[in-house]
Structures are given as C-alpha cells and as structure tokens.
mmCIF file of C-alpha atoms in Angstrom:
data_model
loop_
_atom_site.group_PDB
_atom_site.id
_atom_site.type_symbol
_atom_site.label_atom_id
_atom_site.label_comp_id
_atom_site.label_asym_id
_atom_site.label_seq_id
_atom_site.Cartn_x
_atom_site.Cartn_y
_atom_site.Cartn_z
ATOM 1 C CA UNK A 281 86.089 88.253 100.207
ATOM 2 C CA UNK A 282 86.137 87.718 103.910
ATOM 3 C CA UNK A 283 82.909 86.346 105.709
ATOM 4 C CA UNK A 284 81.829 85.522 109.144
ATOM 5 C CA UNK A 285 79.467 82.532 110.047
ATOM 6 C CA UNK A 286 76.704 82.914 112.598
ATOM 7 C CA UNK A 287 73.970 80.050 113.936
ATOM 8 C CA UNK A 288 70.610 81.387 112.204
ATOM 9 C CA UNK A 289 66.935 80.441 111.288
ATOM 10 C CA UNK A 290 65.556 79.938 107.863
ATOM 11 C CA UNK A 291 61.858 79.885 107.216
ATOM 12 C CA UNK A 292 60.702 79.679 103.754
ATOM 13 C CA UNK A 293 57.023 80.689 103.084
ATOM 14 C CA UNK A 294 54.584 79.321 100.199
ATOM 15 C CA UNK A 295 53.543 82.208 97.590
ATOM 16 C CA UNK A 296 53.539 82.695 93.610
ATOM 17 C CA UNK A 297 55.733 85.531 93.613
ATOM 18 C CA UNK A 298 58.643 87.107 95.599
ATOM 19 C CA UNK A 299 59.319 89.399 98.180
ATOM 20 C CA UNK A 300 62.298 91.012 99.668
ATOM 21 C CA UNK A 301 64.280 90.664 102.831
ATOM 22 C CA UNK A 302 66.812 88.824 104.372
ATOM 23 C CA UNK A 303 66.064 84.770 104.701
ATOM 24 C CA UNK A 304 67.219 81.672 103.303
ATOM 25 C CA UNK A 305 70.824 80.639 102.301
ATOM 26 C CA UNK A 306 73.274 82.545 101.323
ATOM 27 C CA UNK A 307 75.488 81.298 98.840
ATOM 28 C CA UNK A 308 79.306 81.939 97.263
ATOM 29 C CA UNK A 309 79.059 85.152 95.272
ATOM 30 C CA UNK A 310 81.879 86.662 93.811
ATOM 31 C CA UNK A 311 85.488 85.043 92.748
ATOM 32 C CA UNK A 312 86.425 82.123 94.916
ATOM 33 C CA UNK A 313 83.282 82.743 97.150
ATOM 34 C CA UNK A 314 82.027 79.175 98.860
ATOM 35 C CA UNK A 315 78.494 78.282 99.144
ATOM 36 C CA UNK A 316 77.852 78.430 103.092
ATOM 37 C CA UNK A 317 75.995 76.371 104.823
ATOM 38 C CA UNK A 318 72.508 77.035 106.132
ATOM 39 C CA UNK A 319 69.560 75.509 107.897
ATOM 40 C CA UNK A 320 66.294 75.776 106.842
ATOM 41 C CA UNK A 321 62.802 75.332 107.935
ATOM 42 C CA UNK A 322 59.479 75.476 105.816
ATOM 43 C CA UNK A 323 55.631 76.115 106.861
ATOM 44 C CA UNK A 324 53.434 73.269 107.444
ATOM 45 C CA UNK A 325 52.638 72.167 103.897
ATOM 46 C CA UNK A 326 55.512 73.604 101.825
ATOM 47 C CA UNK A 327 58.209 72.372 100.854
ATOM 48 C CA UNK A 328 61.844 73.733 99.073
ATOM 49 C CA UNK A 329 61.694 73.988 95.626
ATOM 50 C CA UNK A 330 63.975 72.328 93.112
ATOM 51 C CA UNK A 331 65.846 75.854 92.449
ATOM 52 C CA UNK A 332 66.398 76.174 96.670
ATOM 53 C CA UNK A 333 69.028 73.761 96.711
ATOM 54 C CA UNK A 334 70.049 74.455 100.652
ATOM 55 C CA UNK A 335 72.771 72.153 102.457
ATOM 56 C CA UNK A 336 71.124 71.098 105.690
ATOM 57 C CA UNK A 337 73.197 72.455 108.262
ATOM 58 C CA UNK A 338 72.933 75.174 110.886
ATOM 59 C CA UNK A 339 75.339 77.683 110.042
ATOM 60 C CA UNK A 340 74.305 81.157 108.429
ATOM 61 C CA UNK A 341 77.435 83.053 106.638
ATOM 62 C CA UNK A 342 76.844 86.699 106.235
ATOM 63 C CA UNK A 343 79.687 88.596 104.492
ATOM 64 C CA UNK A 344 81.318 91.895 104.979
ATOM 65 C CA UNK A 345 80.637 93.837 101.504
ATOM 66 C CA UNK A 346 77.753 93.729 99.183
ATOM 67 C CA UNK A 347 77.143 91.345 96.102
ATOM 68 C CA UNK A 348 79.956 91.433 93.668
ATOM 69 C CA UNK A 349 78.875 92.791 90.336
ATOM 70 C CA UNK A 350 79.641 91.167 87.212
ATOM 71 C CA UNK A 351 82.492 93.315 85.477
ATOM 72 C CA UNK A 352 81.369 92.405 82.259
ATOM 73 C CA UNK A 353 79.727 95.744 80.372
ATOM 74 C CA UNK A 354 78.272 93.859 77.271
ATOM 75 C CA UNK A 355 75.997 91.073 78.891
ATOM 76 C CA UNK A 356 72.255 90.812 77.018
ATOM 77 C CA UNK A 357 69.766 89.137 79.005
ATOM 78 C CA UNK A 358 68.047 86.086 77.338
ATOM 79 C CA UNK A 359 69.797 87.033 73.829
ATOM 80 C CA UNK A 360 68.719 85.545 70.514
ATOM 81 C CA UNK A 361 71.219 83.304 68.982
ATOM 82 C CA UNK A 362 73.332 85.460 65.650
ATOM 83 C CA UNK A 363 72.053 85.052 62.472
ATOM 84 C CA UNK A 364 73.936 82.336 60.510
ATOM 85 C CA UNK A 365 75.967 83.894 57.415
ATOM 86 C CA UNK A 366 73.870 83.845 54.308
ATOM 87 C CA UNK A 367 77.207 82.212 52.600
ATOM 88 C CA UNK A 368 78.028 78.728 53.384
ATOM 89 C CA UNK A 369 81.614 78.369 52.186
ATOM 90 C CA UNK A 370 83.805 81.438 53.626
ATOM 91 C CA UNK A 371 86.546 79.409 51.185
ATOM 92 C CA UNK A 372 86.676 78.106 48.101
ATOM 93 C CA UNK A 373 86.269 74.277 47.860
ATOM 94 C CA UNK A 374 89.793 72.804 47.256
ATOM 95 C CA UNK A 375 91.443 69.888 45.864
ATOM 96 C CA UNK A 376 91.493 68.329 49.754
ATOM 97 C CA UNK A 377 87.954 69.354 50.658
ATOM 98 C CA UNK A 378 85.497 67.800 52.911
ATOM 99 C CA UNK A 379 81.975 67.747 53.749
ATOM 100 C CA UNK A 380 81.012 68.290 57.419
ATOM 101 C CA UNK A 381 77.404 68.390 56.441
ATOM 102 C CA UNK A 382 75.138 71.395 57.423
ATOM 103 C CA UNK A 383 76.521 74.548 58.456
ATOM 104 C CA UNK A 384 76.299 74.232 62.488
ATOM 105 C CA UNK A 385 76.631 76.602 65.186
ATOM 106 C CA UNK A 386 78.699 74.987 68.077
ATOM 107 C CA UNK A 387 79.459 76.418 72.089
ATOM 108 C CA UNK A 388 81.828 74.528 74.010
ATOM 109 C CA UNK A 389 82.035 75.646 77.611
ATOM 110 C CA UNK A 390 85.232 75.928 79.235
ATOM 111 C CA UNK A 391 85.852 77.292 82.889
ATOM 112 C CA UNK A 392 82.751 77.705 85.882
ATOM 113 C CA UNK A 393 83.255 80.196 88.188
ATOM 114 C CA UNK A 394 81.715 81.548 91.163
ATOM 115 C CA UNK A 395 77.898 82.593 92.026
ATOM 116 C CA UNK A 396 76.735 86.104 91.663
ATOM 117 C CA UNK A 397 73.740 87.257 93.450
ATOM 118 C CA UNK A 398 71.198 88.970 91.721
ATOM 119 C CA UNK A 399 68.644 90.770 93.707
ATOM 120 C CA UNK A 400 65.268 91.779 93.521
ATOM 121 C CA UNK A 401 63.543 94.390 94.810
ATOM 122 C CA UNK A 402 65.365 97.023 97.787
ATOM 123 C CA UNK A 403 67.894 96.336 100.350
ATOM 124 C CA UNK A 404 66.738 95.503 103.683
ATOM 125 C CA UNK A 405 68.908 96.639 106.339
ATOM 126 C CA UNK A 406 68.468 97.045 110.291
ATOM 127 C CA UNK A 407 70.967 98.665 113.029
ATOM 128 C CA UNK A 408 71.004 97.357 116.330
ATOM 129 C CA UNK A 409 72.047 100.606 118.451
ATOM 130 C CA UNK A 410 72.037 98.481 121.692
ATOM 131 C CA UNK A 411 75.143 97.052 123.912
ATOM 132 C CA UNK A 412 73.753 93.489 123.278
ATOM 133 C CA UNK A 413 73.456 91.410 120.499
ATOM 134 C CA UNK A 414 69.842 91.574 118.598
ATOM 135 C CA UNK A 415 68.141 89.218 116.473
ATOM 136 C CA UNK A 416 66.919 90.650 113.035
ATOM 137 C CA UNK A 417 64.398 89.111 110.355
ATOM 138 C CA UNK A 418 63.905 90.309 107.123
ATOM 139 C CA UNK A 419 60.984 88.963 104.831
ATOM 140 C CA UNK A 420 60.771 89.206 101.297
ATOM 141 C CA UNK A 421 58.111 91.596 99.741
ATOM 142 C CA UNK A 422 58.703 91.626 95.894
ATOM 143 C CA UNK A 423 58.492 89.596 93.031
ATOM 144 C CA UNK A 424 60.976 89.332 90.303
ATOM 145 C CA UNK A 425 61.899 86.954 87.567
ATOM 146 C CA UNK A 426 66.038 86.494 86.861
ATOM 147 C CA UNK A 427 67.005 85.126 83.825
ATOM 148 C CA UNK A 428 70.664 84.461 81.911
ATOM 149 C CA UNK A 429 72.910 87.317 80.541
ATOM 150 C CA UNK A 430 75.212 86.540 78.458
ATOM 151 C CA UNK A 431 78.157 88.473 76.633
ATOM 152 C CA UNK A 432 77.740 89.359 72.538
ATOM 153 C CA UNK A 433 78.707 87.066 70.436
ATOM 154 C CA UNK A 434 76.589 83.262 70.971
ATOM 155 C CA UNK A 435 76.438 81.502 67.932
ATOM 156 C CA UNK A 436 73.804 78.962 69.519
ATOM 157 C CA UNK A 437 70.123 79.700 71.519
ATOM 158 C CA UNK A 438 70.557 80.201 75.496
ATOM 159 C CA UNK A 439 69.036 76.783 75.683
ATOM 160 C CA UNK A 440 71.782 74.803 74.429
ATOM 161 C CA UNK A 441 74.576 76.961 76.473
ATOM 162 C CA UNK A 442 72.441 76.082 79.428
ATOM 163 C CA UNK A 443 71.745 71.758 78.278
ATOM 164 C CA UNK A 444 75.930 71.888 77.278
ATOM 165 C CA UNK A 445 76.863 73.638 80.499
ATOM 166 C CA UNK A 446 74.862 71.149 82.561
ATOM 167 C CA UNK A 447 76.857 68.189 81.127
ATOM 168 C CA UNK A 448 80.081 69.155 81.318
ATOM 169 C CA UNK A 449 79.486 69.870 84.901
ATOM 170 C CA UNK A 450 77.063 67.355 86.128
ATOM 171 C CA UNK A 451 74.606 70.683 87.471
ATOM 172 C CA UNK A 452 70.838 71.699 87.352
ATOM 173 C CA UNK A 453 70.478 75.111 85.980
ATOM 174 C CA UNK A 454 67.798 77.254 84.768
ATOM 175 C CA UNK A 455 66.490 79.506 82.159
ATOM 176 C CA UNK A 456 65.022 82.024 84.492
ATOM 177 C CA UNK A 457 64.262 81.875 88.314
ATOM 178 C CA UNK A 458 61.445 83.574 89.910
ATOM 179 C CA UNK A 459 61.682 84.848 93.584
ATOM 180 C CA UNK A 460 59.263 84.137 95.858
ATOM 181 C CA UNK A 461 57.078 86.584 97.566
ATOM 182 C CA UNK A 462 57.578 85.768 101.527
ATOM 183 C CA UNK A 463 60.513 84.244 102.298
ATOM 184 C CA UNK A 464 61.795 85.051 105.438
ATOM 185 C CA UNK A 465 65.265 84.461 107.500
ATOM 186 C CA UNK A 466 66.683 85.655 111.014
ATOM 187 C CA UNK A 467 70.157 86.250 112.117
ATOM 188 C CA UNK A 468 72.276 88.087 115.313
ATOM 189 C CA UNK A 469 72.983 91.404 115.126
ATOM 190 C CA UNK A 470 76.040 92.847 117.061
ATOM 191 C CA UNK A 471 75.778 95.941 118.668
ATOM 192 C CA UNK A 472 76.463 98.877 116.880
ATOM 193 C CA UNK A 473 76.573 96.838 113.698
ATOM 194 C CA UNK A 474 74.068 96.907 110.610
ATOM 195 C CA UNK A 475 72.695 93.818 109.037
ATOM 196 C CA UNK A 476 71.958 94.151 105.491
ATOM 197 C CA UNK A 477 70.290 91.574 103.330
ATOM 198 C CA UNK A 478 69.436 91.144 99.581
ATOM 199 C CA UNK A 479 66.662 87.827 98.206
ATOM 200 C CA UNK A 480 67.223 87.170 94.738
ATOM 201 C CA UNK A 481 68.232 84.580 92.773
ATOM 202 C CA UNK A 482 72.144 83.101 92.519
ATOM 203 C CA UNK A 483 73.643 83.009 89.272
ATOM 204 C CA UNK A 484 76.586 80.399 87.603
ATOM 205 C CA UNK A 485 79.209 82.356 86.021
ATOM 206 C CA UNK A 486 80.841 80.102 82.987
ATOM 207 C CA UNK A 487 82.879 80.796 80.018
ATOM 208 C CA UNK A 488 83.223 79.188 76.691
ATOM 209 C CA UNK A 489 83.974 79.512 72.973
ATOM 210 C CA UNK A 490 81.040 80.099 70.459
ATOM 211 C CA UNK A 491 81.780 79.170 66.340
ATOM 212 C CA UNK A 492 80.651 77.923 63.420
ATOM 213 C CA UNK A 493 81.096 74.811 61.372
ATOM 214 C CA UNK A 494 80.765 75.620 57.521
ATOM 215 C CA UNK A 495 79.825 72.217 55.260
ATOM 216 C CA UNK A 496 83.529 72.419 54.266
ATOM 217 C CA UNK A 497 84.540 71.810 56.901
ATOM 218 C CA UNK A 498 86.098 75.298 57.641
ATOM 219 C CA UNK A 499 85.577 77.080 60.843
ATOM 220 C CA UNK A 500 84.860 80.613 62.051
ATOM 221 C CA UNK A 501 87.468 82.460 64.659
ATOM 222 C CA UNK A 502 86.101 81.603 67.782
ATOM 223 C CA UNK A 503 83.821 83.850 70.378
ATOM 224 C CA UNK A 504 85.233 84.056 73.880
ATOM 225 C CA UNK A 505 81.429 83.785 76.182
ATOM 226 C CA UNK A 506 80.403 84.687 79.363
ATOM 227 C CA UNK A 507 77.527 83.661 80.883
ATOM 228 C CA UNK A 508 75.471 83.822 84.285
ATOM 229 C CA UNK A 509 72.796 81.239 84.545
ATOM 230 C CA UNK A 510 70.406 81.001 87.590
ATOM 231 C CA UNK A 511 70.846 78.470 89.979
ATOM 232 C CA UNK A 512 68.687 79.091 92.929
ATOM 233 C CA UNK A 513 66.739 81.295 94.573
ATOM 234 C CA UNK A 514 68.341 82.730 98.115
ATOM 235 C CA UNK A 515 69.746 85.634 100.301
ATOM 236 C CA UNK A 516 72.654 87.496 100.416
ATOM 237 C CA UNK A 517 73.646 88.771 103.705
ATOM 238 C CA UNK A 518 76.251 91.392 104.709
ATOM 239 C CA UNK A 519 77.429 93.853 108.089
ATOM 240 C CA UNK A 520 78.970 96.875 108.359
#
C-alpha cells in the first residue's frame, strides 16, 4: 500500500465517548503497513491516554485506499473459550504413560502482523474544488467500543491470548478500546483531491496455535488462530 506524508495538526479533545472525523495518528493498517509518524497536541488539561500511543513527530501520513479489511470470514468478537471434552483420556493409558496433571487448554502465539483499522461511526470526507491547496479538519462525533475478534477454534479465554501475546512481544494491548467523542485533526488538501478520514480504534493482527493437554499426557491436533486485538485509538486517513 502506497502512502504520502504531509506536515499536519493533531488536537485531541477530553470526552467519555467518541466521535467521528479525521484527527489524530494514523497508523500501519494492512500487510506490511508502518505506523507513521504524527504530532499531536491536547487541550489545556488533557492529556493522551495510555491506548493513544502517538510518536512525537510532525509528519501526518494519509494513504491512497481505504482501511484494509480483515480477509478472515469466521472471526467472533470477544468469543467464549470451547468447552473442554467431557473425556479426559482421548487414549487408553499404556504401559509408557505419564501424568501431565489436569487437563489444560494451552495458546501459543506465533507470527504479529500488521494493524487494521477499525472504525466507528461514518466516513468523513471533504473535496477541495479550488486551484490551491486547502486545509481540512474533521472531528469525531460518535462513540463506539472495539473489542478482539478472533477466528473459531480458541481453546483458552480472550484474556490469556491477549496476557500470552503481550509477552512474547514485549506490547500493551487491550480487551476493548473505546473511541472518544471529539477528537479532532487537520491536514492539506490538494486541489481537486478528496480527503477522507475514518477515527476508530487500531487493531494487532497475530496468529497462533490453540490445543489441549490431556492428564496423559496426550495432545489434541492443534487450532491454527487469528486474532485482532486493539491497540490504540486513532485515524485513518486516505485521498482520492
């Protein structure tokens, strides 16, 4: 995915809930997507969040297509972990058996991949139809909660996907997110051109393997998982 980077403001507004426009960073989405790097600036009194991790520079990337969509078609949002089997053993005990103690679920996680944006509420878009270059803000004016998805097939709770995932990669994630009513940002326009922007909430795509440990040590096949686990809250900017 191609992007351009443009000098922009970021003002981030205190509220309880969240609102929809274009405004502060916008972050890697989509396969091998980089998080840009954005400047920011809060009201008197406010501060960022611990989910608005921004780096504090002055550029402003805004892309040329829409958030990527993740491809998978059997994500569940904040799923239940399966029911163990009502049978311990799926073998019989043999000459050689062990005991591995109580039957455990186990997820390992394997690969992290890009950030997806997930928005909330409408696009916001503006056209400059001038011969000069025009600056456009967009504020955010709905409030939405983003939580995991994850694909079928988790042995554990979404809890310990999230507390394993965060170890193996040294990162801070979350169960849900909430987007903030009244966040704002403002970037350049070019003539002729469209600005189109998206606030939401930026989501870690991982995989792993999901099994279980019977007391004899035997294990189940294991679960390929995907998962997409908010990050931070933030805007997603795009031209055509």
């Amino acid at each position: 995915m191609s992007r351009m980077s443009r000098r922009g403001a970021l003002v981030c507004t205190a509220a309880t809930t969240a609102l929809l426009t274009v405004a502060a960073p916008v972050y890697a989405e989509g396969p091998d997507a980089a998080a840009p790097a954005v400047s920011q600036v809060t009201n008197p009194g406010t501060e960022p969040g611990p989910n608005d991790q921004l780096p504090a520079t002055e550029e402003e990337v805004v892309n040329t297509a829409p958030p990527t969509v993740p491809e998978e078609t059997d994500l569940v949002e904040d799923p239940s972990p399966e029911a163990l089997p009502e049978t311990d053993q799926p073998k019989d005990w043999g000459s050689g058996a062990r005991y591995c103690g109580a039957m455990t679920a186990v997820y390992k996680p394997k690969s992290k991949g890009a950030q997806y944006h997930q928005g909330v509420g409408p696009t916001n878009s503006n056209y400059n139809g001038t011969s000069r270059t025009a600056r456009t803000t967009f504020t955010s004016e709905v409030s939405g909660e983003v939580g995991v998805s994850v694909s079928a097939g988790l042995k554990t709770s979404v809890n310990f996907l999230i507390s394993k995932t965060e170890v193996q990669w040294n990162l801070n994630l979350s169960t849900k997110i909430t987007a903030k009513l009244g966040n704002q940002i403002s970037v350049d326009t070019p003539p002729h051109r469209t600005t189109n922007g998206k606030y939401g909430v930026y989501r870690l795509k991982t995989t792993g393997v999901s099994y279980i440990v019977y007391s004899n040590c035997y294990m189940s096949p294991e679960q390929t998982i995907t998962s997409y686990i908010p990050m931070r809250r933030g805007w997603y900017l795009w031209e055509d």
